[in-house]
Coordinates of C-alpha atoms and ligand atoms in Angstrom, one line a residue:
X1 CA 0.0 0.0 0.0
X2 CA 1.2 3.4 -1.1
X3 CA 2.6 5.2 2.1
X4 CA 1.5 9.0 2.7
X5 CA 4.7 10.6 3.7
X6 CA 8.5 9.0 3.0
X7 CA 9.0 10.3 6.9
X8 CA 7.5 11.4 9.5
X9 CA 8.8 13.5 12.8
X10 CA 6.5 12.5 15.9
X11 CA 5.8 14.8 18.7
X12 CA 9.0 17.4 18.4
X13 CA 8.9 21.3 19.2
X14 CA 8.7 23.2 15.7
X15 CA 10.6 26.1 16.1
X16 CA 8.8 28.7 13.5
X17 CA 6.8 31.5 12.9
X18 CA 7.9 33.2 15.9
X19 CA 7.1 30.8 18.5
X20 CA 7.7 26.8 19.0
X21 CA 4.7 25.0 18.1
X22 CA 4.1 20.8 19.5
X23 CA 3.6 19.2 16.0
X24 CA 4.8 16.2 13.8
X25 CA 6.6 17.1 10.2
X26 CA 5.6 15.1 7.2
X27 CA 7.9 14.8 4.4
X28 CA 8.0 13.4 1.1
X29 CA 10.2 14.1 -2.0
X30 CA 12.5 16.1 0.0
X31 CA 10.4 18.3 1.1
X32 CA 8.0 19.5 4.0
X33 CA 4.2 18.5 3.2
X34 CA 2.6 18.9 6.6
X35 CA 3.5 20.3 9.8
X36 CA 0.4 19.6 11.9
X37 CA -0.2 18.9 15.5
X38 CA -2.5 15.8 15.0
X39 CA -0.5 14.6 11.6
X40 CA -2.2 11.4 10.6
X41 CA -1.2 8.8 7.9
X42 CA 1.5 6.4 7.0
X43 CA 5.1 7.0 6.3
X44 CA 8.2 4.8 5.1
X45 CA 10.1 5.6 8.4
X46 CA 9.3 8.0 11.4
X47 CA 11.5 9.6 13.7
X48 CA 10.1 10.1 17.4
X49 CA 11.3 13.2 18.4
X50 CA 9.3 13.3 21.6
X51 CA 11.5 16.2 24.3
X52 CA 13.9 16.9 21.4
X53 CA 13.1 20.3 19.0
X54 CA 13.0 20.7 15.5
X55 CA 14.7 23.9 14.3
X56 CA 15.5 24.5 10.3
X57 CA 19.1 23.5 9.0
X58 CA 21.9 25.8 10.0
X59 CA 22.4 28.1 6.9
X60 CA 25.8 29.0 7.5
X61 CA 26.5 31.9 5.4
X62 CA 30.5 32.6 5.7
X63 CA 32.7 29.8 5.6
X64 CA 36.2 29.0 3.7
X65 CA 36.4 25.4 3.1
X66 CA 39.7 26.2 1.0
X67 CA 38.7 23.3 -1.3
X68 CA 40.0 23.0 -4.1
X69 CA 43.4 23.7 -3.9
X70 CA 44.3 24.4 0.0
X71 CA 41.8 21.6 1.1
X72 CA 44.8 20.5 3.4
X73 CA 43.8 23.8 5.6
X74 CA 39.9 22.2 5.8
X75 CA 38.2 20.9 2.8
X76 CA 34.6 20.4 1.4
X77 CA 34.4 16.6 2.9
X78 CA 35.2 17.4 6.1
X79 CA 34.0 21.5 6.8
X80 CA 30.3 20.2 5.7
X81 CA 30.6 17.3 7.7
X82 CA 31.6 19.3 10.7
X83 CA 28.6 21.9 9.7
X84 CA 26.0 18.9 9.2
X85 CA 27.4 17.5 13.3
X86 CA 26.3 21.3 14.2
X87 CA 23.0 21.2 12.7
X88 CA 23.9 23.0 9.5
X89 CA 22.5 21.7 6.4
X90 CA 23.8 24.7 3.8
X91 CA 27.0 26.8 3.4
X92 CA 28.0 29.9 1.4
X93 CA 31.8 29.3 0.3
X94 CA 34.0 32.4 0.4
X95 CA 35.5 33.1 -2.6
X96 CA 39.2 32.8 -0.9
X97 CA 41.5 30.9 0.4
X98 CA 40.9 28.3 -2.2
X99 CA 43.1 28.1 -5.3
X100 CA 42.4 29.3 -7.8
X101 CA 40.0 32.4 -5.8
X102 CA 36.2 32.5 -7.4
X103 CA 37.1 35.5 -9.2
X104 CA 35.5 34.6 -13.1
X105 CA 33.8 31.3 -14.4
X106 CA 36.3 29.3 -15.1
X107 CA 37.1 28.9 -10.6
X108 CA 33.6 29.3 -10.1
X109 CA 33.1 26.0 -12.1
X110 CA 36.4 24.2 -10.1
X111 CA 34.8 25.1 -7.2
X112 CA 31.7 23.2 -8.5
X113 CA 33.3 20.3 -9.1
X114 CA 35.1 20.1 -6.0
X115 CA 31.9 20.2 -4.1
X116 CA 29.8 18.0 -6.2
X117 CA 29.7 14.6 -5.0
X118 CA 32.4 15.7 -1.7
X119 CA 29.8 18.2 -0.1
X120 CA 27.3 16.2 2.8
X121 CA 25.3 19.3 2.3
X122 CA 23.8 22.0 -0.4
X123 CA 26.3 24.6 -0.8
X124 CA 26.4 28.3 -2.6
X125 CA 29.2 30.2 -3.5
X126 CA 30.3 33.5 -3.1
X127 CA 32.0 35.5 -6.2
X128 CA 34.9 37.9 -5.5
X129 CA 35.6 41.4 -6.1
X130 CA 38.9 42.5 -6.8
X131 CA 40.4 45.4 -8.8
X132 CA 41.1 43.2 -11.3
X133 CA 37.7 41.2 -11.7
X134 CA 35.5 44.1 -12.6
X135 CA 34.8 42.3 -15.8
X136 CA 34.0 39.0 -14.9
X137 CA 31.5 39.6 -12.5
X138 CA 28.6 39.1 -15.0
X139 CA 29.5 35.9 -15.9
X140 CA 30.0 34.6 -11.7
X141 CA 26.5 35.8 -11.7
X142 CA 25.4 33.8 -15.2
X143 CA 27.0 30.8 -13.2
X144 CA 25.0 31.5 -10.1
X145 CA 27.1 33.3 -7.1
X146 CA 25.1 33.9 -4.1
X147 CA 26.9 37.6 -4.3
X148 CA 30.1 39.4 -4.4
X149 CA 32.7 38.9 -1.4
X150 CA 35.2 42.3 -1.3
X151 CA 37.9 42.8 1.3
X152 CA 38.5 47.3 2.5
X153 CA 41.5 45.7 4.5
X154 CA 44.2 43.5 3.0
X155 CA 43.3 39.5 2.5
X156 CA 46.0 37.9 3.5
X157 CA 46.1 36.0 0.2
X158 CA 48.0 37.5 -2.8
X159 CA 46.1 36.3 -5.1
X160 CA 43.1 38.3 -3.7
X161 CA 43.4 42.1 -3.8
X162 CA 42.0 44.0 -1.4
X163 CA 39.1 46.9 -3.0
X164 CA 39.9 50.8 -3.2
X165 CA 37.3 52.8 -2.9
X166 CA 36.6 53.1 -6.9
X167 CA 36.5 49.1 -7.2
X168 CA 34.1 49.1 -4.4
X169 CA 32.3 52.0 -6.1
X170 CA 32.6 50.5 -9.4
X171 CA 31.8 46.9 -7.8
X172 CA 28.4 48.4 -6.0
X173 CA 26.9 49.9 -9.7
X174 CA 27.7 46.6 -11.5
X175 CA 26.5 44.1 -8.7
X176 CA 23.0 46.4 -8.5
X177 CA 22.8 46.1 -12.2
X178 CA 23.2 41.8 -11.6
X179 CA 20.5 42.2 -9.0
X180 CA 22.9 40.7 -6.3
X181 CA 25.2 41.7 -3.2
X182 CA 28.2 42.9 -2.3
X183 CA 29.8 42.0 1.0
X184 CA 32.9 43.3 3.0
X185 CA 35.3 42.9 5.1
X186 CA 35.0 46.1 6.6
X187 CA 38.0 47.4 8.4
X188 CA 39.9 50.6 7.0
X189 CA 43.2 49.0 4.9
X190 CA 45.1 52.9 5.9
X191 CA 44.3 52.3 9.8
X192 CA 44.9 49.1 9.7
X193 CA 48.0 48.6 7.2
X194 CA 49.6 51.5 9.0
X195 CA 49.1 50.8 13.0
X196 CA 50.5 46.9 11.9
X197 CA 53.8 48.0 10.3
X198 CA 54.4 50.7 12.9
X199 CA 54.2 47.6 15.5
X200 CA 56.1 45.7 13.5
X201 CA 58.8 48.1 12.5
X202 CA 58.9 48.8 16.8
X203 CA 59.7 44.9 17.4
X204 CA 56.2 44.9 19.0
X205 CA 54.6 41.2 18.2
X206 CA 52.4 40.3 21.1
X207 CA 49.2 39.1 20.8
X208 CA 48.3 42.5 22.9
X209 CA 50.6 44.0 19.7
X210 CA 48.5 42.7 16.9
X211 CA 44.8 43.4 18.4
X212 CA 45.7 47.2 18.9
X213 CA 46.7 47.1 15.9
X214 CA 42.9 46.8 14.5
X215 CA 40.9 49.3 16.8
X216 CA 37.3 49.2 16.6
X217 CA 37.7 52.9 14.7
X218 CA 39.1 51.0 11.7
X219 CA 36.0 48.9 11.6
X220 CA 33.8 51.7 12.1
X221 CA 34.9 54.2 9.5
X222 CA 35.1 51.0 6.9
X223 CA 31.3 50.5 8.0
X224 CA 30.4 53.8 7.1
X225 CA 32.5 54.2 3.7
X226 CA 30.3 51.0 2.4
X227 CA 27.6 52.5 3.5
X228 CA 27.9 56.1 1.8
X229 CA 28.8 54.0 -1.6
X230 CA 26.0 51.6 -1.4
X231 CA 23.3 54.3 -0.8
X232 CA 24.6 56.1 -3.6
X233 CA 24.8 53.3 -5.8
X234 CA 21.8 51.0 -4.5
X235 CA 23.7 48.6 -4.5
X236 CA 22.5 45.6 -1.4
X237 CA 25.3 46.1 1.1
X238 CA 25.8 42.4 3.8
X239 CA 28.8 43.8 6.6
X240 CA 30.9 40.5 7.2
X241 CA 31.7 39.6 10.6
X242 CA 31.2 42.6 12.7
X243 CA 33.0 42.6 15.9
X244 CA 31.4 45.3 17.7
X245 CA 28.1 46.7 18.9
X246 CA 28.1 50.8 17.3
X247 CA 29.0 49.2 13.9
X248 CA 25.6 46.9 14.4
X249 CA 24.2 50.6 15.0
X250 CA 25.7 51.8 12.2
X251 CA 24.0 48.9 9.7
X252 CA 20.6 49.6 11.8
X253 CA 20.1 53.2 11.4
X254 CA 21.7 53.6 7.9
X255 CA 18.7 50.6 6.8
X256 CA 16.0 52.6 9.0
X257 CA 16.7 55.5 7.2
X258 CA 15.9 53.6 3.8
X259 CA 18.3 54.8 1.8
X260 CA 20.6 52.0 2.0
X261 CA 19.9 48.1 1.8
X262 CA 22.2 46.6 4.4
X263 CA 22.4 43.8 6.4
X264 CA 25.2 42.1 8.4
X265 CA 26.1 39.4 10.3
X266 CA 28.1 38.5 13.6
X267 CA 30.0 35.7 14.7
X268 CA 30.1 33.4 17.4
X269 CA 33.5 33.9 18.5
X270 CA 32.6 38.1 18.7
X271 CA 29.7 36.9 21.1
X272 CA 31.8 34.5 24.1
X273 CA 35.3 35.4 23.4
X274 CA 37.5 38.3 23.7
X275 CA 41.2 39.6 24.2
X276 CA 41.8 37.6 27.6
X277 CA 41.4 34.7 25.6
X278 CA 43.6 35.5 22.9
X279 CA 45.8 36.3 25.7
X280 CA 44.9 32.3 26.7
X281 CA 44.5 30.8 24.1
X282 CA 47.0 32.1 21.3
X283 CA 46.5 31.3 17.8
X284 CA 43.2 29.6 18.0
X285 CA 41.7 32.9 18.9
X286 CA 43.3 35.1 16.4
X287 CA 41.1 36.6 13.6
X288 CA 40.4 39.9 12.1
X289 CA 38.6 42.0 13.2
X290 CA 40.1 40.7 16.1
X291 CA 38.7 40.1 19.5
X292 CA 37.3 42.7 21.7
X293 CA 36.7 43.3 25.2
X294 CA 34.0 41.2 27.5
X295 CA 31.8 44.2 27.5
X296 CA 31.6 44.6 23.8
X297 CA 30.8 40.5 24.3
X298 CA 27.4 42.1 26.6
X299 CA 26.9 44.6 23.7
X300 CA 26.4 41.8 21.2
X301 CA 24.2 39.7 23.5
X302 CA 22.1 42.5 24.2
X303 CA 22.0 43.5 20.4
X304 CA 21.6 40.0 19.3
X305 CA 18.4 39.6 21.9
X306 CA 16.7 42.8 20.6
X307 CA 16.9 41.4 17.0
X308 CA 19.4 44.3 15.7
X309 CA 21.4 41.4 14.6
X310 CA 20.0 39.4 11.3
X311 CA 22.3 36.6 10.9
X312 CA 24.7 34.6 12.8
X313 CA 27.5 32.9 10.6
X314 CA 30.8 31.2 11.8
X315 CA 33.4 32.9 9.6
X316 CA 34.9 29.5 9.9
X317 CA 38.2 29.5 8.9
X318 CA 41.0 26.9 9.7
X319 CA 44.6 26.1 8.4
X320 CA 47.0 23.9 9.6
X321 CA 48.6 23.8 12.6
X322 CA 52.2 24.4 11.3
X323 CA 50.5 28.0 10.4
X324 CA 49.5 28.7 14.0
X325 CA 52.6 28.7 15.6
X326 CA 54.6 31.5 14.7
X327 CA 56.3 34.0 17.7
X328 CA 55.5 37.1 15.7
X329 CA 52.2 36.9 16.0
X330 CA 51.2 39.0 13.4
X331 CA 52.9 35.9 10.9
X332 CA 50.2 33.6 12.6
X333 CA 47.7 32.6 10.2
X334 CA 44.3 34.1 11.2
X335 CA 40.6 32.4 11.4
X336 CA 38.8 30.6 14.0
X337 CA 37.6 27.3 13.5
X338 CA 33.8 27.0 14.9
X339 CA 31.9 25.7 11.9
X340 CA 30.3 23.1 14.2
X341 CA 29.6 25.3 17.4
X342 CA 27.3 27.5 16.5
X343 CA 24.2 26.5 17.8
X344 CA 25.4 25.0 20.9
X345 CA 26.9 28.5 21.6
X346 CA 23.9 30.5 20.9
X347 CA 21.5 27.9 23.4
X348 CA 23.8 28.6 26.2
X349 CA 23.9 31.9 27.6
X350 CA 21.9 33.9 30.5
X351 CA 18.9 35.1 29.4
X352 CA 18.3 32.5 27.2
X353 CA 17.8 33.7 24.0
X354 CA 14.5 33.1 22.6
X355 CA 14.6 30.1 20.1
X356 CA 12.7 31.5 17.5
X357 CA 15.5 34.2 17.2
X358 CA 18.1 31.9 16.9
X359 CA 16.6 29.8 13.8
X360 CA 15.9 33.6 12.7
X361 CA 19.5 34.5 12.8
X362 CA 20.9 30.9 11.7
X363 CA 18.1 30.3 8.8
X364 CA 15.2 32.1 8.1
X365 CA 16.7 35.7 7.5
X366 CA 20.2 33.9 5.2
X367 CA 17.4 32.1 3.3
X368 CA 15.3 35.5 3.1
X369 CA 18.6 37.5 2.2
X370 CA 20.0 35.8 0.1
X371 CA 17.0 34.4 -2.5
X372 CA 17.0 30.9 -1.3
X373 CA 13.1 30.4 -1.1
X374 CA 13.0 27.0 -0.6
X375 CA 15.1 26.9 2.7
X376 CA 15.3 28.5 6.1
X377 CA 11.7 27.5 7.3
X378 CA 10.0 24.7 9.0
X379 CA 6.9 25.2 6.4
X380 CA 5.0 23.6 4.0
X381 CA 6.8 23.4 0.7
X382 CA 9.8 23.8 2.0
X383 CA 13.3 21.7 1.5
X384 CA 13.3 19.3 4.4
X385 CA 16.3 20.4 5.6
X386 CA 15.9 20.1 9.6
X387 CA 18.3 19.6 12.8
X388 CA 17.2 17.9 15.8
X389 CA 18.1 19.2 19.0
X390 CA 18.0 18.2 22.7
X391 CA 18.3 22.2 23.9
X392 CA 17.6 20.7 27.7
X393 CA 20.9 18.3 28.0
X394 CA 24.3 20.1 28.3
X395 CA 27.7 18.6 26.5
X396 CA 31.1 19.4 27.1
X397 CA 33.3 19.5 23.7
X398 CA 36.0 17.2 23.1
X399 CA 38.1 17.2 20.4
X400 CA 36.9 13.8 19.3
X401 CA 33.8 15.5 18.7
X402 CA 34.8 17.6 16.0
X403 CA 34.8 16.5 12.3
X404 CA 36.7 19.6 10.8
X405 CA 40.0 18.7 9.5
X406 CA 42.0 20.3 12.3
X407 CA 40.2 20.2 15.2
X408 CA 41.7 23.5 16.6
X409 CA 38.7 24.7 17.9
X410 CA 39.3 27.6 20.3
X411 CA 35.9 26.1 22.3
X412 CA 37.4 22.6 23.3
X413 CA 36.8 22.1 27.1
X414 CA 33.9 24.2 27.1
X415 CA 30.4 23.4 28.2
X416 CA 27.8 24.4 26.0
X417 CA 23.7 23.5 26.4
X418 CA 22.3 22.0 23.2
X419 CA 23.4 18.8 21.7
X420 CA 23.0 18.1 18.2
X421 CA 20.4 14.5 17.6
X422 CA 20.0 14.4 13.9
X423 CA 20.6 16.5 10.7
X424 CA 18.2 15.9 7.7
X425 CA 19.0 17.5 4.3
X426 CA 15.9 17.2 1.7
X427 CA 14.5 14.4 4.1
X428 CA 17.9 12.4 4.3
X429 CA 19.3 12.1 7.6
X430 CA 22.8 13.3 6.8
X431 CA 24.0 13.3 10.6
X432 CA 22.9 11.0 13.5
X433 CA 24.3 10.4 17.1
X434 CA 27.8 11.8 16.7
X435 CA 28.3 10.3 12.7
X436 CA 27.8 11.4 9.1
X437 CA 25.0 8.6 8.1
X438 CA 24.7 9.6 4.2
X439 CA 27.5 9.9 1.0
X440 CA 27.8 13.2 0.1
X441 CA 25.0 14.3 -1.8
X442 CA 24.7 18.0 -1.5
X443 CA 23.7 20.4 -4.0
X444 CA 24.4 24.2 -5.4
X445 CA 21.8 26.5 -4.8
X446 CA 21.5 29.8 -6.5
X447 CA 19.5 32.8 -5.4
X448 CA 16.0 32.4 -6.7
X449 CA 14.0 35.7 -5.2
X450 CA 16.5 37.8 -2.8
X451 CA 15.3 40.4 -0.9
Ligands
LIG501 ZN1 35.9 35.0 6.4

């Protein structure tokens, strides 16, 4: 007899709409057909999810899986497996550090093929902007880039430029004409460039050396500039990784005001770390911008509960340990590894953060943002991409927990509420009980509607 539903998920908390709802999911084909709190019919398999809750798959928006060539600082096999262990069930690649950068069609299509068949979950890709890719930006948006990734500050990768002002300018009026984003890493390259070589030229090389190095101004004025050249070119503006709460101000007022369309996003690590653990924990806790102080950590909290924050992404970015260990600790490779944390960080804090906000910040407003109107909501017609949570039991993370390459995550020997049951990717359960359960089978997505 023909079954109603390929699965079914008994009795779990939905988290949607605003609120948390008790309710079973159907699904069939991949997707959500019913969310209902007396589901009948027959399914293929069902899941009883009784105590656990159902939030929508991570959509992890920033990420360098450095695949294809520096897959030996991460990887597409082993970041997405990491993502799908933390709930995740899509990532946007950034454009560097892989080699060749996605900076025209030909990497774009590299990148493709290093993800198809490797990835355990749907993907998109970010384009880059560079002085020197002006002209290949329409066809990375014929081939489907999510948007257009430009660094204010300098990369850290040669073969990724950091933008002027005019490429930026330049950037904004072709990207509005493609209908599709630009984002930036906003800290000013002058401030910046300038306060680092003055250290360095001074034999100062601390850890304390380096994060004075990139004050909080140098963010903020950055902020700004993008700002003043997306209002005037229209252009939709998404700030990367903001590290501090009057830059968050910034983004609000300038998209109250309506004259600019800008969004950003913060990071895990800029919400439960700052300098003392830089101080404590060394190269696992360098990144740019770089770690503030514990009250800026409050600022973000506080922001982050309010909703002035849309989206929460992990910026993960790893590289081998032989990179993490220089004295100078400006020559220590930056990027934090947290690709499978994020979740567990944002259920554990006091006051608890409302759940619906969190599969706000980690789904619905990435899907919403970026076009992708099949994901990002527990709904019907939606993909079936869903992570089941136990939010009441607490875990403390090993580093046999972690399925990234490296395993250099600065949050090892942490406890964090929130642990991880099941990932399901278009009704596929990709992740189950601490192990990848599927082969890769994850897809490209391209921006359908964005808004
Ligand atoms: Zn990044």
């Amino acid at each position: 007899m023909a079954k109603d539903f390929d699965l079914i998920i008994r009795n779990s908390n939905v988290v949607r709409d605003n609120t948390v709802i008790a309710a079973s999911i159907g699904i069939a084909n991949g997707k959500i057909i019913a969310v209902d709190q007396d589901l009948t019919g027959s399914a293929k398999q069902e899941i009883n999810a009784t105590g656990l809750h159902t939030f929508p798959g991570l959509i992890d928006i920033h990420v360098h899986f450095n695949d294809p060539g520096r897959a030996d600082w991460e990887g597409i096999p082993t970041g997405s497996a990491s993502l799908a262990a933390g709930g995740g069930t899509t990532f946007f690649d950034m454009p560097l550090n892989s080699s060749p950068p996605v900076l025209n069609a030909e990497s774009f299509d590299r990148k493709v093929t290093a993800a198809t068949g490797n990835s355990h979950t749907d993907f998109a890709l970010w384009g880059g902007l560079t002085p020197n890719n002006l002209d290949h930006m329409e066809e990375l948006a014929a081939r489907g880039v999510i948007g257009f990734k430009a660094f204010m500050s300098n990369s850290g990768i040669d073969d990724f430029s950091h933008s002027d002002d005019l490429t930026l300018y330049r950037g904004m009026m072709k990207a509005k004409q493609l209908n599709l984003p630009i984002a930036v890493h906003a800290e000013s390259d002058t401030i910046t460039s300038m306060l680092t070589a003055e250290a360095i030229a001074a034999g100062k090389l601390s850890p304390t050396d380096y994060l004075d190095s990139r004050p909080i101004v140098a963010e903020v004025e950055a902020v700004e500039r993008a700002i003043i050249l997306a209002e005037e070119t229209g252009c939709r503006l998404h700030i990367v990784h903001v590290s501090n709460s009057r830059s968050i101000e910034q983004v609000r007022r300038a998209a109250t005001r309506g004259e600019c369309d800008v969004t950003c996003e913060t990071c895990p690590h800029y919400l439960i770390l700052n300098r003392d653990d830089v101080l404590r924990l060394g190269a696992a806790a360098k990144c740019a911008p770089p770690l503030r102080t514990a009250a800026e950590n409050d600022n973000l909290w506080h922001d982050l509960a309010a909703g002035k924050i849309p989206i929460i992404a992990s910026d993960h970015s790893p590289s081998p340990p032989g990179m993490k260990t220089d004295k100078n600790f400006f020559k220590v490779w930056g990027g934090i590894a947290g690709v499978q944390s994020t979740l567990p960080i944002l259920l554990t804090h006091d006051p608890a953060l409302p759940l619906s906000i969190i599969a706000d910040v980690t789904a619905m407003n990435p899907a919403k943002r970026f076009g992708l109107s099949t994901k990002g909501q527990i709904a019907v017609g939606m993909d079936a991409d869903l992570t089941l949570v136990n939010v009441a039991a607490s875990f403390e993370l090993k580093r046999e927990n972690l399925l990234d390459r490296h395993k250099l995550s600065p949050y090892v020997g942490r406890t964090f509420n929130g642990i991880v049951k099941q990932t399901i990717l278009r009704g596929t359960t990709i992740f189950a009980n601490g192990k990848i359960t599927a082969p890769p089978a994850g897809r490209l997505i391209k921006p359908t509607d964005p808004c």
